[in-house]
PDB file of C-alpha atoms in Angstrom:
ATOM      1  CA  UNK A 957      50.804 -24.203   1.677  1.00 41.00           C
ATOM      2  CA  UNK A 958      50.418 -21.739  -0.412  1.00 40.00           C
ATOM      3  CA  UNK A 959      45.795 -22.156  -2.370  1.00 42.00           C
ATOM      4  CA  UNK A 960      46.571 -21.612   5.873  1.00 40.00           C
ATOM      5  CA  UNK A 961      45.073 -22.301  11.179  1.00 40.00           C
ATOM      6  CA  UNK A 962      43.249 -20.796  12.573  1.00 38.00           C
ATOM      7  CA  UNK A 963      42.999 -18.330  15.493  1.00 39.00           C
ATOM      8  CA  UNK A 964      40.305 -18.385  17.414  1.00 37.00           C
ATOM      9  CA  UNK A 965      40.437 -14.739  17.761  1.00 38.00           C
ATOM     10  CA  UNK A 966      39.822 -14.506  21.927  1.00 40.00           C
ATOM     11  CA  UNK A 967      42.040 -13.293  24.381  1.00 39.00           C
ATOM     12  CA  UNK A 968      44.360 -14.928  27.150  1.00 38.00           C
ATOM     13  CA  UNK A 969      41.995 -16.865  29.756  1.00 37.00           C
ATOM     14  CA  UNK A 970      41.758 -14.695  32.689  1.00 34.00           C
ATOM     15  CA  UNK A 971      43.998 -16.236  35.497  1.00 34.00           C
ATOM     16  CA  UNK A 972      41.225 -15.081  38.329  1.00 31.00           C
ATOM     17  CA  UNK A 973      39.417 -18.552  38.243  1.00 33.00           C
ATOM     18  CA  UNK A 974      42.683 -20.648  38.554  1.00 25.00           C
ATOM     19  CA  UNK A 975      43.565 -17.679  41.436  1.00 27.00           C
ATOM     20  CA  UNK A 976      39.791 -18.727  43.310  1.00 29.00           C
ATOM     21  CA  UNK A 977      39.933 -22.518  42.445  1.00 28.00           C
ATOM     22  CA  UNK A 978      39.860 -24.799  45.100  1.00 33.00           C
ATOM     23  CA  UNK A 979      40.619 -28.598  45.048  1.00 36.00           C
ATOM     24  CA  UNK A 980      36.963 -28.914  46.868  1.00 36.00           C
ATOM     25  CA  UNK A 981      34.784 -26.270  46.675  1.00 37.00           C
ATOM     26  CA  UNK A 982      32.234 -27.110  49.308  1.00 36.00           C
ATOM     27  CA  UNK A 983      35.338 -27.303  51.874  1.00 34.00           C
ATOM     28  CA  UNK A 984      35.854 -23.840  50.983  1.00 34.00           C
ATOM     29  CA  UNK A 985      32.062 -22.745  51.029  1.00 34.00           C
ATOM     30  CA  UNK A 986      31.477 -24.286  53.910  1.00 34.00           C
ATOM     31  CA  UNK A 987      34.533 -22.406  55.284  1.00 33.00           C
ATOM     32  CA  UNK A 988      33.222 -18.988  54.402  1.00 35.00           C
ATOM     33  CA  UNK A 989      29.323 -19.184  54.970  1.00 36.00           C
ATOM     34  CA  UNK A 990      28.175 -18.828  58.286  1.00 37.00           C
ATOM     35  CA  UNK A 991      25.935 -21.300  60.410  1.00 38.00           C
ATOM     36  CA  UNK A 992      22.511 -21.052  60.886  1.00 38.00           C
ATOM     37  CA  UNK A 993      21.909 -19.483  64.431  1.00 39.00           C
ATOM     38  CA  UNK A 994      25.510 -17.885  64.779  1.00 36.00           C
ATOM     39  CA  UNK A 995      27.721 -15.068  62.935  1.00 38.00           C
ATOM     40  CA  UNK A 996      30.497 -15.792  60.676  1.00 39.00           C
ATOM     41  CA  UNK A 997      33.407 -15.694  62.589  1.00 38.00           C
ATOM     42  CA  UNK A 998      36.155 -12.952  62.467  1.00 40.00           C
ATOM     43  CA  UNK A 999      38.473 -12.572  59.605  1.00 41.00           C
ATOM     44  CA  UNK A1000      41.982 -13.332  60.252  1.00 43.00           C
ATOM     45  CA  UNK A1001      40.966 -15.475  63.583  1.00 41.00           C
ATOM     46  CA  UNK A1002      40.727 -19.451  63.499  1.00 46.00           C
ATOM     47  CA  UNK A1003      38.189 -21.826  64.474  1.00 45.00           C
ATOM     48  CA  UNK A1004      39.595 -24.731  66.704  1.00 47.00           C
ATOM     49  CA  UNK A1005      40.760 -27.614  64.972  1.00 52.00           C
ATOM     50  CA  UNK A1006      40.754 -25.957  61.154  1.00 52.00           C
ATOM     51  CA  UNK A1007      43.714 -26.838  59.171  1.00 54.00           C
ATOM     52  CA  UNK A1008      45.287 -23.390  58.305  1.00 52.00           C
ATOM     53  CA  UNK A1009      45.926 -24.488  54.912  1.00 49.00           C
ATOM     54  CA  UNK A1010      42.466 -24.513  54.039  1.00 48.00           C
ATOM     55  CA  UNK A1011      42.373 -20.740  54.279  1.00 50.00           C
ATOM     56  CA  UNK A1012      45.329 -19.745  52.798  1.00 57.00           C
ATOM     57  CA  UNK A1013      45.381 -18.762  49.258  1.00 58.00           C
ATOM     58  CA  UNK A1014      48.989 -19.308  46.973  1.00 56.00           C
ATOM     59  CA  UNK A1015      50.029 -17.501  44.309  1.00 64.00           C
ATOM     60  CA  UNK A1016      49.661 -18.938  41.026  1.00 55.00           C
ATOM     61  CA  UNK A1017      53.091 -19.312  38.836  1.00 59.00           C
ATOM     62  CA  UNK A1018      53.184 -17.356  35.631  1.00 59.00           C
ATOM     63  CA  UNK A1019      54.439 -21.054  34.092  1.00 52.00           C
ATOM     64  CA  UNK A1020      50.754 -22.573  35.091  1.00 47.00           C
ATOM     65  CA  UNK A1021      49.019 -19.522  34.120  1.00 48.00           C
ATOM     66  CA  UNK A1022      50.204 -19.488  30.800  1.00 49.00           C
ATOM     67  CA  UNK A1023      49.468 -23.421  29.860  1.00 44.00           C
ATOM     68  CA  UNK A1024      45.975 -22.180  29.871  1.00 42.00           C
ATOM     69  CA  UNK A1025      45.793 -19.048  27.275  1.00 43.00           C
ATOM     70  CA  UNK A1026      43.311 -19.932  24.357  1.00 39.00           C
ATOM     71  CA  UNK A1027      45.437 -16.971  22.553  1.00 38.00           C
ATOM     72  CA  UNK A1028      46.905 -19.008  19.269  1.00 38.00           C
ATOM     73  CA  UNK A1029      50.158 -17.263  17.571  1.00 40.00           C
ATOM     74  CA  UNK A1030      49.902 -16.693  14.075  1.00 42.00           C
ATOM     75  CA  UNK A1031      52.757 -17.689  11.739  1.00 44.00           C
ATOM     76  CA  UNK A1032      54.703 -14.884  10.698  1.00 50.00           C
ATOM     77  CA  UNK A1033      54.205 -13.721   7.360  1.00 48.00           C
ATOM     78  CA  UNK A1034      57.568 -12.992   6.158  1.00 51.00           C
ATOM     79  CA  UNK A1035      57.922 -11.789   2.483  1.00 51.00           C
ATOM     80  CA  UNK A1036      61.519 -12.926   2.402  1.00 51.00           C
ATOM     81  CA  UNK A1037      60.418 -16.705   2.316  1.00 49.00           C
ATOM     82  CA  UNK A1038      58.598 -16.283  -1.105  1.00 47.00           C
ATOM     83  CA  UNK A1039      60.357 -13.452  -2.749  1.00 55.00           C
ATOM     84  CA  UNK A1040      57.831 -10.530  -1.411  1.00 54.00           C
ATOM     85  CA  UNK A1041      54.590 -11.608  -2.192  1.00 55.00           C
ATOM     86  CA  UNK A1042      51.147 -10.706  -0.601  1.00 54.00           C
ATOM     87  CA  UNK A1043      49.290 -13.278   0.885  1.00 52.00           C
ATOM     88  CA  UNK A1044      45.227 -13.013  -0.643  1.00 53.00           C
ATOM     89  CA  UNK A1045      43.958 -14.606   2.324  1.00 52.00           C
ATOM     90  CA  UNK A1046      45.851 -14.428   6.018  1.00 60.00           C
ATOM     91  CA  UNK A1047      47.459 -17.398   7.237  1.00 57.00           C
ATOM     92  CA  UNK A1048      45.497 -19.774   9.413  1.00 72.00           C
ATOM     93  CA  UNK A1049      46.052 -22.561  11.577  1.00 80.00           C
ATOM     94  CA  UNK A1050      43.737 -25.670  10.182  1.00 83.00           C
ATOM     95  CA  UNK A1051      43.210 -23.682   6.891  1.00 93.00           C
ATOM     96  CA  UNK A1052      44.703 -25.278   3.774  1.00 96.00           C
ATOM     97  CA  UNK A1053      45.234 -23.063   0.187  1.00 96.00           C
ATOM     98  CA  UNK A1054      43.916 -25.363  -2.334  1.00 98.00           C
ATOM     99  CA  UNK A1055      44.200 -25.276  -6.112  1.00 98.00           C
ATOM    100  CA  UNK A1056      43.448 -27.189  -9.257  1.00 98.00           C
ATOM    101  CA  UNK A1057      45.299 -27.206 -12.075  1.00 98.00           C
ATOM    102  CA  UNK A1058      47.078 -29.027 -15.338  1.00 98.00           C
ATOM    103  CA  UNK A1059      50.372 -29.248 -15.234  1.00 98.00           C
ATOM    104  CA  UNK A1060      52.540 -28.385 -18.207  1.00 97.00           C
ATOM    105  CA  UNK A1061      55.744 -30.396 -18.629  1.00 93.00           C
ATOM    106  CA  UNK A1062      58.119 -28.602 -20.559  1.00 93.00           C
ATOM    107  CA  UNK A1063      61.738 -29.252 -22.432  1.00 90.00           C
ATOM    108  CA  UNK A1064      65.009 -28.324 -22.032  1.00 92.00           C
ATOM    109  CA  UNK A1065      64.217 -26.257 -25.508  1.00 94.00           C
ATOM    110  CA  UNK A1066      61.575 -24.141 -23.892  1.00 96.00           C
ATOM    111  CA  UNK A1067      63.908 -23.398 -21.068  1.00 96.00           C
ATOM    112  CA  UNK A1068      66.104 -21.705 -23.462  1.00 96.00           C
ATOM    113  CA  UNK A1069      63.052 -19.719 -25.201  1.00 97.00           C
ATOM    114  CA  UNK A1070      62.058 -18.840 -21.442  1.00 97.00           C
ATOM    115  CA  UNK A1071      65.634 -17.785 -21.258  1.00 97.00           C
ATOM    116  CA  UNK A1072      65.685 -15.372 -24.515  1.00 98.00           C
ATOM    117  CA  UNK A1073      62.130 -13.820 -22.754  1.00 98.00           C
ATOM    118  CA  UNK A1074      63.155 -13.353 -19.448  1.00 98.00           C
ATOM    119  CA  UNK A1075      66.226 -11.608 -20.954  1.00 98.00           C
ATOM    120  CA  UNK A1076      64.548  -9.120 -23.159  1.00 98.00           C
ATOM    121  CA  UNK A1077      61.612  -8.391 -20.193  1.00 98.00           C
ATOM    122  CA  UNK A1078      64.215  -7.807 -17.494  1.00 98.00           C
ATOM    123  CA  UNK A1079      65.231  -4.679 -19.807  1.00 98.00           C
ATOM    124  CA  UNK A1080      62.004  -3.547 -18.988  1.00 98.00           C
ATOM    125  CA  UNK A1081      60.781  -4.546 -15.683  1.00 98.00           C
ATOM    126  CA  UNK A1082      64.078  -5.876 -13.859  1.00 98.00           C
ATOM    127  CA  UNK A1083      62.104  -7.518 -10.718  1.00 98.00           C
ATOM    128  CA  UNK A1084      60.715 -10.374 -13.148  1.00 98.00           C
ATOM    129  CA  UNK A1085      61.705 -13.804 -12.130  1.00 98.00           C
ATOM    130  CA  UNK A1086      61.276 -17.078 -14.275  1.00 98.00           C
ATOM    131  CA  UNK A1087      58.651 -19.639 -12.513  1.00 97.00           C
ATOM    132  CA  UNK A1088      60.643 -22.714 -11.502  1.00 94.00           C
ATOM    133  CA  UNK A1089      57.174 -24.749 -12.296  1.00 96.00           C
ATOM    134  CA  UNK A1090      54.707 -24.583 -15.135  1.00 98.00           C
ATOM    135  CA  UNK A1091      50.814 -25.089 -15.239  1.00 98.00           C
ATOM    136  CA  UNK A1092      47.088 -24.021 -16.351  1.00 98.00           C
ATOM    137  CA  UNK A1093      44.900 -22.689 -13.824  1.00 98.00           C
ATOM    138  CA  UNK A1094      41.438 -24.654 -13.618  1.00 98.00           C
ATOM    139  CA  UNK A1095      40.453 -22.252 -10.705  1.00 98.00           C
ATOM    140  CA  UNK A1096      40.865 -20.044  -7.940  1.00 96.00           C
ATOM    141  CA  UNK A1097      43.154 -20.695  -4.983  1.00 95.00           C
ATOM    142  CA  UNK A1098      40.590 -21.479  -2.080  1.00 97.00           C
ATOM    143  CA  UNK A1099      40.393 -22.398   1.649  1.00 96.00           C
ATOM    144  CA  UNK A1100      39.875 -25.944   2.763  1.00 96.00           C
ATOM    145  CA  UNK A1101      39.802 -26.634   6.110  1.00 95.00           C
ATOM    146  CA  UNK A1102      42.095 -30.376   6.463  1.00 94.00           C
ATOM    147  CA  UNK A1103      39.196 -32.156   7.230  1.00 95.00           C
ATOM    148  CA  UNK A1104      37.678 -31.638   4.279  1.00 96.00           C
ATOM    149  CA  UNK A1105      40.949 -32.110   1.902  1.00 97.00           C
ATOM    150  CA  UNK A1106      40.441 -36.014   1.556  1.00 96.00           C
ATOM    151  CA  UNK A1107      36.448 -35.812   0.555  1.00 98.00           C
ATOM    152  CA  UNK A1108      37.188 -32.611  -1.631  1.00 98.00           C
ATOM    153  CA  UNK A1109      39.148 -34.649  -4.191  1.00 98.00           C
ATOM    154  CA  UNK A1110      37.178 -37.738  -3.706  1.00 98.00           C
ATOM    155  CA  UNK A1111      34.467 -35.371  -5.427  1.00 98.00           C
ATOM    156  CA  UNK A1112      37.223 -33.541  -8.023  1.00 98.00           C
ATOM    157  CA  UNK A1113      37.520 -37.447  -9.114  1.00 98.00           C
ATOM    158  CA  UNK A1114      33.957 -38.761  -9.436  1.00 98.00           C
ATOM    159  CA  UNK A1115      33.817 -35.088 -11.950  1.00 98.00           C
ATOM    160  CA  UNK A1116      36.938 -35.796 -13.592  1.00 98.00           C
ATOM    161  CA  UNK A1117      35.944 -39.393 -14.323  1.00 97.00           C
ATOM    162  CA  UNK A1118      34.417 -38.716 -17.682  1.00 97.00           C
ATOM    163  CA  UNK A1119      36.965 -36.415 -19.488  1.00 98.00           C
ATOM    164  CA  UNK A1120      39.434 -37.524 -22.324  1.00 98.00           C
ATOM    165  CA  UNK A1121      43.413 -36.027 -22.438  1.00 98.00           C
ATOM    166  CA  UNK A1122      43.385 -34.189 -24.705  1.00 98.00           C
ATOM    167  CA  UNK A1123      46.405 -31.418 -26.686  1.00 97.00           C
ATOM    168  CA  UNK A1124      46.587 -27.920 -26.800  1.00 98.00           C
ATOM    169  CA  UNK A1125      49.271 -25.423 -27.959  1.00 97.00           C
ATOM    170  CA  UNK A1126      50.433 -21.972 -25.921  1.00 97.00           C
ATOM    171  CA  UNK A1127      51.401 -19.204 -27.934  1.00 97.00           C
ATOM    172  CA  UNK A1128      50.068 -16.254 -27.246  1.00 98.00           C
ATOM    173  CA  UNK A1129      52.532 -13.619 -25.102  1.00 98.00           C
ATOM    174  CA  UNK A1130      49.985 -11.964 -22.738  1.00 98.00           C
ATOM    175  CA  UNK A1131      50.440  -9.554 -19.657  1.00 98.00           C
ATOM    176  CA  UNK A1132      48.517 -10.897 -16.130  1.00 98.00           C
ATOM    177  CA  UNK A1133      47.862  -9.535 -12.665  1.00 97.00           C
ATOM    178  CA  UNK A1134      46.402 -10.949  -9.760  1.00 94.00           C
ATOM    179  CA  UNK A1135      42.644  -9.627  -8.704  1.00 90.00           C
ATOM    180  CA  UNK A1136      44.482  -7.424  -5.858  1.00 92.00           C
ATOM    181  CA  UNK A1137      47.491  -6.390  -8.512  1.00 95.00           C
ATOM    182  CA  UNK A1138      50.093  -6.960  -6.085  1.00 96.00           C
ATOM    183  CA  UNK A1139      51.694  -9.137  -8.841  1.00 97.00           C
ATOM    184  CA  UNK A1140      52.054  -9.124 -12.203  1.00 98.00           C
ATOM    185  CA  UNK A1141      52.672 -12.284 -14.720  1.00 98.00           C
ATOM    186  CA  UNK A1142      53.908 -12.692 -18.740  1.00 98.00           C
ATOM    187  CA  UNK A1143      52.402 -15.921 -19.757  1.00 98.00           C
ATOM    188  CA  UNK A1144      51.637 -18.316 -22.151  1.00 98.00           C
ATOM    189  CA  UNK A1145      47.629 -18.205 -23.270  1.00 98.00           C
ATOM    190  CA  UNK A1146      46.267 -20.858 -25.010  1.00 98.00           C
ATOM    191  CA  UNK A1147      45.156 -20.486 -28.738  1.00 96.00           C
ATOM    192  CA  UNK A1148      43.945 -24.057 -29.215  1.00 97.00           C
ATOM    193  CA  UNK A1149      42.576 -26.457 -27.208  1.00 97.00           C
ATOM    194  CA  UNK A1150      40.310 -23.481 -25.200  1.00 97.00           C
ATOM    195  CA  UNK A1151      37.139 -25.068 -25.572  1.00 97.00           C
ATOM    196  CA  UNK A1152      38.394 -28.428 -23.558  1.00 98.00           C
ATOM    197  CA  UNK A1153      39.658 -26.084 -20.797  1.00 98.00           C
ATOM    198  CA  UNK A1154      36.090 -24.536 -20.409  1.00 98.00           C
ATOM    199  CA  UNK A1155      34.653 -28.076 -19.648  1.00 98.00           C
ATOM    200  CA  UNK A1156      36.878 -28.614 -17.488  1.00 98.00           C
ATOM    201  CA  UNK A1157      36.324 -25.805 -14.909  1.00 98.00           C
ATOM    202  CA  UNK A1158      33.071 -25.889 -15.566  1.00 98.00           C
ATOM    203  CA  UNK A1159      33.271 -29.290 -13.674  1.00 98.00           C
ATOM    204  CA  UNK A1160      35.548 -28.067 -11.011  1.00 98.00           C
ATOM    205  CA  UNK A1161      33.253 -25.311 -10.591  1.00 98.00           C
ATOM    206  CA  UNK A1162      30.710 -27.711  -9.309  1.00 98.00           C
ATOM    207  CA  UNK A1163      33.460 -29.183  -7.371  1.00 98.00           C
ATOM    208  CA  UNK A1164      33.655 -25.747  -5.233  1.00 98.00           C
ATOM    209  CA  UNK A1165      29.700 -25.357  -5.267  1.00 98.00           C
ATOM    210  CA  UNK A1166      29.358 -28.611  -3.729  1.00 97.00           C
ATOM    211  CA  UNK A1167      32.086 -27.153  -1.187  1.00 97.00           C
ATOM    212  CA  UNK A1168      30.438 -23.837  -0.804  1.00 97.00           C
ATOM    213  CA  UNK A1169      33.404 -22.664  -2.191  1.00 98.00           C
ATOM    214  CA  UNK A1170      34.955 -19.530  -5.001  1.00 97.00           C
ATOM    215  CA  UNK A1171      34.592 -20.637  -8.861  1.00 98.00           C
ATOM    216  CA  UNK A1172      36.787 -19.510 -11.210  1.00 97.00           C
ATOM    217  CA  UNK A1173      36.876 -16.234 -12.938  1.00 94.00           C
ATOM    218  CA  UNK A1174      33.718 -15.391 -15.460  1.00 93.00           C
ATOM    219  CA  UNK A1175      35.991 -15.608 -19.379  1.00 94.00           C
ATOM    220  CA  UNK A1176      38.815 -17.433 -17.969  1.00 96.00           C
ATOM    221  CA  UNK A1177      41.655 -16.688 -20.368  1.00 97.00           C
ATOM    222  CA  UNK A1178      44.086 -20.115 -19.781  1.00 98.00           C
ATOM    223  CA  UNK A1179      47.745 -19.473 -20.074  1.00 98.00           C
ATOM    224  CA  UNK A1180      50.931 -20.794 -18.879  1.00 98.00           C
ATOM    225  CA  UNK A1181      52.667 -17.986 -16.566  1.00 98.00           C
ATOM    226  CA  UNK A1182      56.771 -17.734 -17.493  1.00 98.00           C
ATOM    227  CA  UNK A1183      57.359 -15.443 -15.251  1.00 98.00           C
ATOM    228  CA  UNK A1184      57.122 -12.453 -12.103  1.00 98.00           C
ATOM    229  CA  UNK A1185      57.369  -9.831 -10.038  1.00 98.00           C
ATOM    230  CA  UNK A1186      55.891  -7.925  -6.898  1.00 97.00           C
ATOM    231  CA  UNK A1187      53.467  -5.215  -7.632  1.00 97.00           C
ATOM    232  CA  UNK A1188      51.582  -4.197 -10.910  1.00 98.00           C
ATOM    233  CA  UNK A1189      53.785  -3.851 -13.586  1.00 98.00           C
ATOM    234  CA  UNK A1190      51.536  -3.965 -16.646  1.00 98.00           C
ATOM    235  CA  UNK A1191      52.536   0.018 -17.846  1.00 97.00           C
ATOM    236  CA  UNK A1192      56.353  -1.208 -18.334  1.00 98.00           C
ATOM    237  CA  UNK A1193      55.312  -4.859 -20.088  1.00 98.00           C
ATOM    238  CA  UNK A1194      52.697  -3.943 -22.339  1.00 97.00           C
ATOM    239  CA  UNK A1195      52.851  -2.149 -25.527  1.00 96.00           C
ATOM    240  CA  UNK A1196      56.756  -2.188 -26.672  1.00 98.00           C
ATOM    241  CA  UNK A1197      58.070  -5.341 -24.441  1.00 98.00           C
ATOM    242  CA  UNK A1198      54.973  -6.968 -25.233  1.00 98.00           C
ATOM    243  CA  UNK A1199      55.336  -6.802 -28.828  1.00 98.00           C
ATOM    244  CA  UNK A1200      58.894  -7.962 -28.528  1.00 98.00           C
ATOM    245  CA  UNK A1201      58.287 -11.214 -26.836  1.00 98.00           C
ATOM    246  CA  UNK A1202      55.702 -12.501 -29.247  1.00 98.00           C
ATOM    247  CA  UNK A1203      58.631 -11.601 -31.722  1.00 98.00           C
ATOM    248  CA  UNK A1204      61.190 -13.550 -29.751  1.00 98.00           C
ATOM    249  CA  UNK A1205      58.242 -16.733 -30.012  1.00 97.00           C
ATOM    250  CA  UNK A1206      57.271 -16.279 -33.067  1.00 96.00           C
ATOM    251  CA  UNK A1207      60.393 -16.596 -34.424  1.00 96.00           C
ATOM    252  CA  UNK A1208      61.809 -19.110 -32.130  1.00 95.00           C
ATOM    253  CA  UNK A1209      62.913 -22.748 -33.791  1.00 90.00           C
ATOM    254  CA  UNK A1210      59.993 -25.262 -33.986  1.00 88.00           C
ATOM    255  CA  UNK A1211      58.112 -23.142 -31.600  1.00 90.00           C
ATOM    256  CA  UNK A1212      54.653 -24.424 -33.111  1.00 88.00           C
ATOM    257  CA  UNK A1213      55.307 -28.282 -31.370  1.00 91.00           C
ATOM    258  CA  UNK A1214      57.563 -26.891 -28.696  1.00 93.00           C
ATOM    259  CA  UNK A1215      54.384 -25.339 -27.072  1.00 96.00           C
ATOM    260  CA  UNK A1216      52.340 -27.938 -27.935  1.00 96.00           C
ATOM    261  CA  UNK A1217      51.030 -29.285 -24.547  1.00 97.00           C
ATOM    262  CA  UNK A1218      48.712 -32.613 -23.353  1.00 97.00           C
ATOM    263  CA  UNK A1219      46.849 -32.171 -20.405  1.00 98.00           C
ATOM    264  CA  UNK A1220      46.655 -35.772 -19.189  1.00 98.00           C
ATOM    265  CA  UNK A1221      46.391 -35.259 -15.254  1.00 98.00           C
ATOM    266  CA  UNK A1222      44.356 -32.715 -12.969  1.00 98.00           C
ATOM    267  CA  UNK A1223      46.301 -31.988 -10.459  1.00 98.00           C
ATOM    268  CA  UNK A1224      45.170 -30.848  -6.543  1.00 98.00           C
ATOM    269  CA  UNK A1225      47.604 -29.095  -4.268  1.00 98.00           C
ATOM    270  CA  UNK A1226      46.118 -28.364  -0.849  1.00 97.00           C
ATOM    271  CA  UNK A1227      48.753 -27.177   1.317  1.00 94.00           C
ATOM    272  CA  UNK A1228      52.038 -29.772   0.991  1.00 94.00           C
ATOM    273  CA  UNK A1229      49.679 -32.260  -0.368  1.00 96.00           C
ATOM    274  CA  UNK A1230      49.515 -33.028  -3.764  1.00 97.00           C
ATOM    275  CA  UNK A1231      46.928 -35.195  -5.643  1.00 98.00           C
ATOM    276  CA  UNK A1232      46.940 -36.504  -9.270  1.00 98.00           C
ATOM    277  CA  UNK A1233      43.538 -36.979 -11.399  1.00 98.00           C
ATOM    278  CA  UNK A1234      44.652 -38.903 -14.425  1.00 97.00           C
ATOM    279  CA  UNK A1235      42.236 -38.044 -17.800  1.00 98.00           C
ATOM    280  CA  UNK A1236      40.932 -41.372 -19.877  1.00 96.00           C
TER     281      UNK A1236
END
């Protein structure tokens, strides 16, 4: 979960109360104060008739020590789980990534153009990858903490309740990059069906408002992503490659309908929960 608990940031507890903590205190105060009228009697000596254990302090075990540190590990952010990327935000405990977007069901035809693109690009940049999953971006990946996952979409629905499915077609071979550029994307923008889109977000913006929450980017440009790689790679894929894979479209067999989408569902994923918004 991808769009992550939280640590509360403080250190271990400090073991000196648990070290001074008695069962009852006033035993112990009345143990060390001295009566009115006489002195406090001499360390190390006894009074009659006082139970020596009352006086005697054990050592704490490390095992009970440590059931009380408020210090929470963080979850090891190991690139090698998701092919070297960056995280944008840090991992948190409690903190879910949360994203909404319309999926795009594809073919077994587009798999072979993806095929053909990924081919020709690897000549050019060979860290690109294909995606495994396809959709359009209707805004940022954002921070929910799980309490809030289950009135979020409640919201995303009573805002999605008026739109209409609706087609669209994804043509246009375009380079991306994340805001940080620690990855870089060849996708898919759309070249009909753009004005729809901007209604959209323009509802789940006030989704995230609502939410106190990131809206999406100012001139959104929509696109399917086909595929990528760590780092920004936009100096080898544009110009030359670039022109190549709108080539390799253009000319592709019945590529006008085969990238002809419908966006009939808005879909939420907030960390390994998924939720489907179906369009009128």
């Amino acid at each position: 979960m991808l769009p992550a608990g939280s640590a509360c940031g403080q250190g271990p507890m400090s073991a000196a109360p648990l070290v001074g903590y008695s069962s009852s205190g006033s035993e112990e105060d009345e143990a060390e104060a001295p009566a009115a009228g006489r002195s406090k009697p001499v360390s190390g000596v006894r009074r009659c008739g006082q139970n020596p254990l009352l006086t005697q302090r054990f050592p704490v075990p490390d095992s009970v020590l440590s059931m009380f540190s408020t210090t929470e590990e963080r979850p090891e952010d190991d690139r090698t789980k998701h092919g070297g990327r960056i995280r944008t935000f840090p991992h948190e405990r409690g903190n879910w990534a949360t994203h909404i977007y319309i999926p795009y069901e594809v073919k077994e035809e587009f798999l072979d153009l993806l095929d053909m693109l990924l081919h020709r690009a690897q000549a050019f940049e060979p860290r690109l990858v294909g995606m495994e999953e396809f959709h359009l971006s209707l805004s940022q990946s954002v921070v929910l903490r799980h309490h809030w996952i289950v009135p979020f979409v409640q919201v995303l629905k009573e805002h999605m309740a008026s739109f209409q499915r609706f087609f669209f077609t994804a043509n246009q071979v375009k380079i991306y990059t994340n805001q940080e550029k620690t990855r870089t994307f060849i996708g898919l923008e759309v070249s009909s069906g753009h004005g729809q889109f901007l209604d959209l977000v323009s509802a789940v913006d006030r989704v995230m408002e609502e939410f106190d929450l990131t809206t999406f980017y100012q001139d959104p440009s929509f696109h399917v992503s086909l595929a990528w790689c760590v780092g920004d790679a936009r100096l080898q894929l544009e110009g030359q490659c670039l022109r190549e894979l709108q080539e390799i479209v253009d000319k592709f067999e019945d590529s006008e309908m085969l990238l002809r989408g419908l966006a009939e569902q808005v879909r939420c994923k907030s960390g390994n929960k998924f939720f489907s918004v179906p369009l009128k």
